[in-house]
Short mmCIF file of C-alpha atoms and ligand atoms in Angstrom, two decimals:
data_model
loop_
_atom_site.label_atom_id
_atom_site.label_comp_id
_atom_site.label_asym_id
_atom_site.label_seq_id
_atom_site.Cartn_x
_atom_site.Cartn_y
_atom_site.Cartn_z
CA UNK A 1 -16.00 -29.23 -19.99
CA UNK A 2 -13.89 -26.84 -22.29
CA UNK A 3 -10.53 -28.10 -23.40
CA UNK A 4 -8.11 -25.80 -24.54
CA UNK A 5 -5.21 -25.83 -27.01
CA UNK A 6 -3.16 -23.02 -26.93
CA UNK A 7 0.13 -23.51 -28.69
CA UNK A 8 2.46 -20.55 -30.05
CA UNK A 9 3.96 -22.97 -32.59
CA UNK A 10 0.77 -24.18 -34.18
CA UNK A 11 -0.09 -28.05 -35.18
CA UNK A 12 -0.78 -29.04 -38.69
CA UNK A 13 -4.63 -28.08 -39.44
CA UNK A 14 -5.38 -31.68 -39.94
CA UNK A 15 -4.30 -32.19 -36.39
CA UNK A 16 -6.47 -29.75 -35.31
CA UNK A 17 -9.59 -31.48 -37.35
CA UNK A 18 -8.08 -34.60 -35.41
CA UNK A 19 -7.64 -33.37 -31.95
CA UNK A 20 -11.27 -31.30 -32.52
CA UNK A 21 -13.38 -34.48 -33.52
CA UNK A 22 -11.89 -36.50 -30.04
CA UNK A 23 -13.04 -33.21 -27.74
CA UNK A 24 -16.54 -33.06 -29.35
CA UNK A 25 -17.11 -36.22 -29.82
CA UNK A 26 -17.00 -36.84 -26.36
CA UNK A 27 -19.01 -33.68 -25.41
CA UNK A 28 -16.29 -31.62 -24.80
CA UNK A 29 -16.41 -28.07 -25.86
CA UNK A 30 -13.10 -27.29 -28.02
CA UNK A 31 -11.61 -23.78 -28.34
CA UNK A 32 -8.03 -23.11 -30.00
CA UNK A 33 -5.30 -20.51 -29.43
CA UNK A 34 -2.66 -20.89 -31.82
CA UNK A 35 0.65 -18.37 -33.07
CA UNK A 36 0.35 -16.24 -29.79
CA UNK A 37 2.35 -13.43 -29.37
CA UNK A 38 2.38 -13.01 -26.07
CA UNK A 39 1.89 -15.72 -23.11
CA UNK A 40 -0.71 -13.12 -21.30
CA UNK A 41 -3.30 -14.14 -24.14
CA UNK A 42 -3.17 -17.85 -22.85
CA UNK A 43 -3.96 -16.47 -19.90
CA UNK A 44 -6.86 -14.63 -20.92
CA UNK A 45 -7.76 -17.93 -23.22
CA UNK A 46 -7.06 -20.30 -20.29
CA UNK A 47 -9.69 -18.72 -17.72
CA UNK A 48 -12.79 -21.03 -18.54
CA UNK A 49 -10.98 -24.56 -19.06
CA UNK A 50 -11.17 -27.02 -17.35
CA UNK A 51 -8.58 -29.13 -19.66
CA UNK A 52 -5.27 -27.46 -21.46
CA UNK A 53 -3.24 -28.93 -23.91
CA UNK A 54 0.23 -27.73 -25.32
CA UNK A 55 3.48 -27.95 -26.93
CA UNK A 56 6.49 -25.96 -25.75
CA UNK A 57 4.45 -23.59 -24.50
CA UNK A 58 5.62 -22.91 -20.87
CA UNK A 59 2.99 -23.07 -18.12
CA UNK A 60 3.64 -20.98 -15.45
CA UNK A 61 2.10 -20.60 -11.81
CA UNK A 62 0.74 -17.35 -13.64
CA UNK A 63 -1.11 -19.36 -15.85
CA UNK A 64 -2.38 -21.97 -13.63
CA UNK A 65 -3.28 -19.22 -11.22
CA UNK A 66 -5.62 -17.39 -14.15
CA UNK A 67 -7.16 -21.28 -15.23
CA UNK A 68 -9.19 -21.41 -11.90
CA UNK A 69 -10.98 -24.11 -13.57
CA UNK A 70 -8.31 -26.23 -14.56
CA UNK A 71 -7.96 -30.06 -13.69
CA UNK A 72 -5.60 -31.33 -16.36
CA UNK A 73 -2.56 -30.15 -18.61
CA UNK A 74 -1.07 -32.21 -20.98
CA UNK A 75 1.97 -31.11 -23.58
CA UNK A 76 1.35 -32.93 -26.30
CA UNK A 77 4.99 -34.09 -26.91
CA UNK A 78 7.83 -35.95 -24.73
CA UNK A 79 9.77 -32.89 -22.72
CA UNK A 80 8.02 -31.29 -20.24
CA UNK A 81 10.49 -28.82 -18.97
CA UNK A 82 7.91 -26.15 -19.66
CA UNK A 83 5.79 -26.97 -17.19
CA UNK A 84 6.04 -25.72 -14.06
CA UNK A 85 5.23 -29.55 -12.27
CA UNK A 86 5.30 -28.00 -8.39
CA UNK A 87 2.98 -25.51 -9.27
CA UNK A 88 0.72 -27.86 -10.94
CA UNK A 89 0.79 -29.55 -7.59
CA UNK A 90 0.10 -27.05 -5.74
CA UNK A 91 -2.83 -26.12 -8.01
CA UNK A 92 -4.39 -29.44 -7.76
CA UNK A 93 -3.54 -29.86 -11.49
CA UNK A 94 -2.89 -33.00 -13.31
CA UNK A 95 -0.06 -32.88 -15.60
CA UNK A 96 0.91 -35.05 -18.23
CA UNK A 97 3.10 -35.83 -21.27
CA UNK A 98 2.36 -38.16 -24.58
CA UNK A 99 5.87 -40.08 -24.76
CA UNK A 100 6.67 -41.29 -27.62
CA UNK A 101 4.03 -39.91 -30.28
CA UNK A 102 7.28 -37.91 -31.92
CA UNK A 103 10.02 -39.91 -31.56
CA UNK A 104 10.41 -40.83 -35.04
CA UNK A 105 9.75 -37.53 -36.40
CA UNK A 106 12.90 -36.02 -34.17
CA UNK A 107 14.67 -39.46 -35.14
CA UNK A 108 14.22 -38.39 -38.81
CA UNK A 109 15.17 -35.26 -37.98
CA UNK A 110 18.88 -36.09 -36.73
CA UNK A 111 19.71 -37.76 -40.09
CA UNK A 112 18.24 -34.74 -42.28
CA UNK A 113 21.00 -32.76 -40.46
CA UNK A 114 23.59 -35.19 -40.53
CA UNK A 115 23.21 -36.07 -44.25
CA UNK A 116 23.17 -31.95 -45.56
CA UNK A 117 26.32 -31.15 -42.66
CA UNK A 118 28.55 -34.20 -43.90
CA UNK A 119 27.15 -33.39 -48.41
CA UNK A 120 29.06 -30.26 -47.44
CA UNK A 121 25.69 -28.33 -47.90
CA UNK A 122 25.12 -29.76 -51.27
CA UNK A 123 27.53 -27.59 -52.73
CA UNK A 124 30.07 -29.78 -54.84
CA UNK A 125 32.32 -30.35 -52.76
CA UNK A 126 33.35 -33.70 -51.59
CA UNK A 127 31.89 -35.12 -48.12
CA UNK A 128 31.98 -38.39 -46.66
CA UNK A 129 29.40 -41.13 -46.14
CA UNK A 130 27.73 -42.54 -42.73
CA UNK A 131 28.42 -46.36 -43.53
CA UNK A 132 30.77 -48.08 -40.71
CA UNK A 133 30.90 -44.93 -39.12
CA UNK A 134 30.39 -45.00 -35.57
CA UNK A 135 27.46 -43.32 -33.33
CA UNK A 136 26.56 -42.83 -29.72
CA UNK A 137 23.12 -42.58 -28.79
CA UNK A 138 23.62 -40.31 -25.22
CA UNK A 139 20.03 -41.20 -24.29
CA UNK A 140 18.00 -44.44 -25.31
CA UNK A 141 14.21 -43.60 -24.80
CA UNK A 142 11.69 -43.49 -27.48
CA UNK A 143 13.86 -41.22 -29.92
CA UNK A 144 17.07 -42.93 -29.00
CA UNK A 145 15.46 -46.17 -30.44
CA UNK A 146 14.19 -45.11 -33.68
CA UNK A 147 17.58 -43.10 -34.81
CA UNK A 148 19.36 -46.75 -33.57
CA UNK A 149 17.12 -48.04 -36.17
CA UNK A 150 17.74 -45.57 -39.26
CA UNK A 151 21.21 -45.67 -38.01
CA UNK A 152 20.69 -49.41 -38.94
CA UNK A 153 19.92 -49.16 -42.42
CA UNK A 154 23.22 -46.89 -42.91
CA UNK A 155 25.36 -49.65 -42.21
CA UNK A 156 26.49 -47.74 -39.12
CA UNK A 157 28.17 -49.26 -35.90
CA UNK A 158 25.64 -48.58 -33.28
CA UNK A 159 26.50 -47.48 -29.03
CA UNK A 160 23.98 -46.46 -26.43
CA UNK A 161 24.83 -44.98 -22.87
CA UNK A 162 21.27 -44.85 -20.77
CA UNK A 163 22.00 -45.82 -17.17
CA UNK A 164 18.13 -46.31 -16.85
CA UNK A 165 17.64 -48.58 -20.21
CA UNK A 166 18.99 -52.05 -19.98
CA UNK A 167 21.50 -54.07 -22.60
CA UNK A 168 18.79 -56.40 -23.33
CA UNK A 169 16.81 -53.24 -24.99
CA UNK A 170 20.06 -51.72 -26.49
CA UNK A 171 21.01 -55.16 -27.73
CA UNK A 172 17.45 -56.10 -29.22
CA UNK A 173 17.46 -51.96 -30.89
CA UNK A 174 21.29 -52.96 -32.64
CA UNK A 175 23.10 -51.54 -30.07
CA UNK A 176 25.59 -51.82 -28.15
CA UNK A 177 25.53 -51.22 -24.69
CA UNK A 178 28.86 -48.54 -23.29
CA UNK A 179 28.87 -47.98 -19.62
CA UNK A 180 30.76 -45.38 -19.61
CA UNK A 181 29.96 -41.95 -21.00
CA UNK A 182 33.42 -41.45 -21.66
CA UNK A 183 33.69 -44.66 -23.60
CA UNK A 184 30.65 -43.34 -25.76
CA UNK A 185 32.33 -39.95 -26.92
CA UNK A 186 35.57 -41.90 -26.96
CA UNK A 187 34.45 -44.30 -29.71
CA UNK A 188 31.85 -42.54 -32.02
CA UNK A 189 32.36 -39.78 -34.66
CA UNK A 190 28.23 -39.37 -34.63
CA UNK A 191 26.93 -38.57 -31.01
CA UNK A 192 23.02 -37.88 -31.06
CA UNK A 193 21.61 -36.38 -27.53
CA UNK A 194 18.88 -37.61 -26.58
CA UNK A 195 18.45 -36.69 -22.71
CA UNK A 196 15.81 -35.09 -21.08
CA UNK A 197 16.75 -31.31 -19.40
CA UNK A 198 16.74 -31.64 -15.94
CA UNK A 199 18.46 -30.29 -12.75
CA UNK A 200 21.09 -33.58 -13.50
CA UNK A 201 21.78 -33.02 -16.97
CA UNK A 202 22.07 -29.19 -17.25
CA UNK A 203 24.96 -28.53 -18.83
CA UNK A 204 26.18 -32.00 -18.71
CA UNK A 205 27.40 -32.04 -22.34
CA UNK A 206 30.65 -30.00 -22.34
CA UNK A 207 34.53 -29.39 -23.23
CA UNK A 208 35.73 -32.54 -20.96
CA UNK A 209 33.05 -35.16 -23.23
CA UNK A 210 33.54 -33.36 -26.73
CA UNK A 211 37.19 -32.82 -26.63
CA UNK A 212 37.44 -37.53 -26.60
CA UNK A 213 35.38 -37.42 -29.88
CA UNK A 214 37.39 -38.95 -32.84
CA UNK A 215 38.50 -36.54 -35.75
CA UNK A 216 35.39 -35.17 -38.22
CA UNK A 217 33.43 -35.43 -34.76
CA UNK A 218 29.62 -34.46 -35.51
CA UNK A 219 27.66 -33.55 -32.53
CA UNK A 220 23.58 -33.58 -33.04
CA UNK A 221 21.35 -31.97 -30.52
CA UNK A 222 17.45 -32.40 -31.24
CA UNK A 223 17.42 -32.34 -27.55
CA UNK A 224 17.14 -29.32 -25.66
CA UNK A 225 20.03 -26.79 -25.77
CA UNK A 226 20.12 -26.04 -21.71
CA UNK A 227 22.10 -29.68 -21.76
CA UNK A 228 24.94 -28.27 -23.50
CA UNK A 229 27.89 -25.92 -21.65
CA UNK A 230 27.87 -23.49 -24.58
CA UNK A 231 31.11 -22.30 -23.05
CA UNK A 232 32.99 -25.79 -23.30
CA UNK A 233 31.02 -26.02 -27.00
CA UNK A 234 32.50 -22.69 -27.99
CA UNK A 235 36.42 -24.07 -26.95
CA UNK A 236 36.54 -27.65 -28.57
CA UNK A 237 35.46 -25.48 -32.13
CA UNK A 238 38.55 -22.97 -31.56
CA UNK A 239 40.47 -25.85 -30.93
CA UNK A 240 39.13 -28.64 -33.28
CA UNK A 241 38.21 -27.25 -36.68
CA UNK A 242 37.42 -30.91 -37.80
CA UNK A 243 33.96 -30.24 -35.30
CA UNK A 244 30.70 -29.67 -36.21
CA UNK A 245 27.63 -29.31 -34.04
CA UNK A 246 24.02 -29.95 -35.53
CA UNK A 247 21.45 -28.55 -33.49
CA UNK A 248 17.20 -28.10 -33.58
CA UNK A 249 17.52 -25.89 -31.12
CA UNK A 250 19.78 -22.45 -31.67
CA UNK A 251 22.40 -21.97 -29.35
CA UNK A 252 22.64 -18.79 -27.04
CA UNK A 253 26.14 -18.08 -28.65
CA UNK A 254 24.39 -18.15 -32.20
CA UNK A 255 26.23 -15.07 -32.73
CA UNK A 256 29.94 -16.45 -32.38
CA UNK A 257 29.08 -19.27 -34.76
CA UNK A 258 27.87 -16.62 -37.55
CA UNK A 259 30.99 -14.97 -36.91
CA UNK A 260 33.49 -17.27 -36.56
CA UNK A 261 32.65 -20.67 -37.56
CA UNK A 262 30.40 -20.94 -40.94
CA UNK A 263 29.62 -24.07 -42.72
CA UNK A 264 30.87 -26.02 -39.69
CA UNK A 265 26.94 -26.04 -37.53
CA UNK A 266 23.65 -26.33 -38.44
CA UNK A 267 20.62 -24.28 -36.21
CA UNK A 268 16.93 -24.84 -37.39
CA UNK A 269 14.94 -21.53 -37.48
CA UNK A 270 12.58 -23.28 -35.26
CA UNK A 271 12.55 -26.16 -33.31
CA UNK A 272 11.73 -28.39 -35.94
CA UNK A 273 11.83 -32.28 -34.42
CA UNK A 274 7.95 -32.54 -33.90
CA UNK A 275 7.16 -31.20 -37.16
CA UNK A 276 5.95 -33.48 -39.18
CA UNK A 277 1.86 -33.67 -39.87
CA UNK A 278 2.35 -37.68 -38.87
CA UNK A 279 3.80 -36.13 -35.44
CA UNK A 280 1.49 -33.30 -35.00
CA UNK A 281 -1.48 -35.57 -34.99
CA UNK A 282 -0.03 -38.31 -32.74
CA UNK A 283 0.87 -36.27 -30.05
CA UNK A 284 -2.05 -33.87 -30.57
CA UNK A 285 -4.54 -36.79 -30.68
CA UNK A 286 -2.78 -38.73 -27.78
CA UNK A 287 -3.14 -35.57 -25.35
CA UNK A 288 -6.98 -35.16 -26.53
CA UNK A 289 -7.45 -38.49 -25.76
CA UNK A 290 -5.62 -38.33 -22.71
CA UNK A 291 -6.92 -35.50 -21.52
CA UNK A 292 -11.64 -37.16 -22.01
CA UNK A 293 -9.59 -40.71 -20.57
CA UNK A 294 -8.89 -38.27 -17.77
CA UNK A 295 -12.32 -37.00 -17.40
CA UNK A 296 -14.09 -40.18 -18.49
CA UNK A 297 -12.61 -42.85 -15.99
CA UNK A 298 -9.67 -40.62 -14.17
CA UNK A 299 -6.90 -42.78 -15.83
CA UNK A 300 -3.79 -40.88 -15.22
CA UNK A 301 -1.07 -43.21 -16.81
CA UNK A 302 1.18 -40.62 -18.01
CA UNK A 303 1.02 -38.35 -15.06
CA UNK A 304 4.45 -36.51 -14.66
CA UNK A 305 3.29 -34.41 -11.13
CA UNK A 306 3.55 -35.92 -8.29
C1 LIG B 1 9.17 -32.84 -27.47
O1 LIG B 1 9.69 -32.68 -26.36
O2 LIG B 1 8.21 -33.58 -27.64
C2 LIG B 1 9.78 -32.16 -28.67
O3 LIG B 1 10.83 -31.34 -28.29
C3 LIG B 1 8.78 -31.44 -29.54
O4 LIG B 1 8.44 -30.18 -29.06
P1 LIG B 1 7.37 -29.26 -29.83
O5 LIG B 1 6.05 -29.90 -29.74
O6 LIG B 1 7.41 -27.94 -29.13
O7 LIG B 1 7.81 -29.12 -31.26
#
């Protein structure tokens, strides 16, 4: 069996060691394609696997169509937009995530950009602090639980909106429970997103949720920037120059913030979240794992295709 890791945005080298030692030690051949340039090399790469692990690396039909030996993909992360799931089907391929193994690294993550955006930069000027402050979690899953948590320890006034996540979780995380996504932008300066993109939430976050945000409203996106309407985005910051948005993921209209709206959004050169060495090797290690479990006794627990 030859399992495959072919990832454009590469893991920390100790991940690799990590995710190496679990293929050969169970007598698995291991083979590594890392800071492609193009996605046709994967396909050249994926030919002889049988197993393929990766990040945001998309996998098309193309690519399961050149893998003619491939049984299982796993993306080593939570978000699987980037694979194509019907054509996995349809290839008899086995596709999983590693929920999760990140979380707290993108949880970090939200308060790195909150803390520069509202120190003004670290630039002497005067900024303002997160304690009673309020924030909305708009998504409670792995990531929404851990930033609940750090949230926590700033003193702040915790609310979640997850139709799918009970108030017994929210309550037992330090937060409270808002039915209403309205409510949610209504009541908290801080809103983190932390949905999945999907056919539902596409554009979901727009002018008619951000305009009910209180004054100094901070908007943090270390989800995926396909859930935001950039268009609505764009009109609450003419309109409200108390706004900021925080995002790990740059916008399409990158350009109009450069031009128009400086010091008042933060875009990571890369999407950033999962990069930590601590989350590199959890979710690298998890989809190894995953991926001999597969082979070994056919356990497919976090199987995302139908
Ligand atoms: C995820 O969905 O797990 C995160 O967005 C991390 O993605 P990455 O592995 O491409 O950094």
């Amino acid at each position: 069996m030859k399992v495959l890791v072919a990832t454009e945005k590469p893991f920390a080298s100790i991940a690799i060691r990590q995710i190496r030692q679990v293929v050969e030690a169970a007598g698995y051949e291991f083979s590594l394609l890392e800071n492609y340039s193009d996605p046709s090399q994967v396909n050249a790469a994926v030919e002889d696997a049988d197993a393929l692990i990766v990040r945001s690396d998309k996998v098309t039909s193309m690519i399961l169509d050149a893998g003619k030996k491939l049984k299982v993909v796993v993306r080593a992360g939570a978000g699987y937009d980037n694979l194509d799931l019907e054509s996995c089907t349809a290839h008899n391929v086995v596709a999983m995530n590693t929920p999760g193994q990140n979380s707290n690294a993108v949880a970090e993550l939200v308060f790195e950009l909150i803390l520069f955006q509202i120190r003004c930069g670290f630039t002497g000027k005067t900024g303002f602090e997160l304690r009673t402050k309020t924030i909305g979690l708009h998504g409670f899953g792995n990531v929404g639980k851990y930033v609940a948590d750090i949230s926590k320890g700033f003193g702040m006034d915790i609310y979640s909106y997850d139709p799918f996540v009970s108030e017994r979780i929210m309550k037992n995380n330090s937060s409270k429970q808002i039915t209403n996504l309205d409510e949610l932008y209504k009541k908290c300066q801080f809103i983190s997103l932390h949905l999945p993109f999907n056919d539902i939430t596409k554009k979901s976050v727009g002018y008619d949720l951000l305009r009910l945000m209180p004054q100094n409203a901070v908007l943090v996106n270390t989800a995926r920037k396909e859930v935001i309407d950039e268009d609505g985005l764009l009109r609450i910051f003419e309109e409200r120059p108390d706004f900021c948005y925080l995002a790990d993921v740059e916008p399409d209209c990158k350009k109009v913030f450069e031009e128009k709206y400086k010091g008042r959004y933060i875009f990571t050169a890369k999407k950033m979240g999962a990069q930590t060495e601590e989350a590199n090797i959890n979710a690298g290690v998890a989809a190894a794992r995953q991926v001999v479990d597969y082979f070994k006794t056919g356990n497919e627990k976090f199987r995302v295709n139908k």
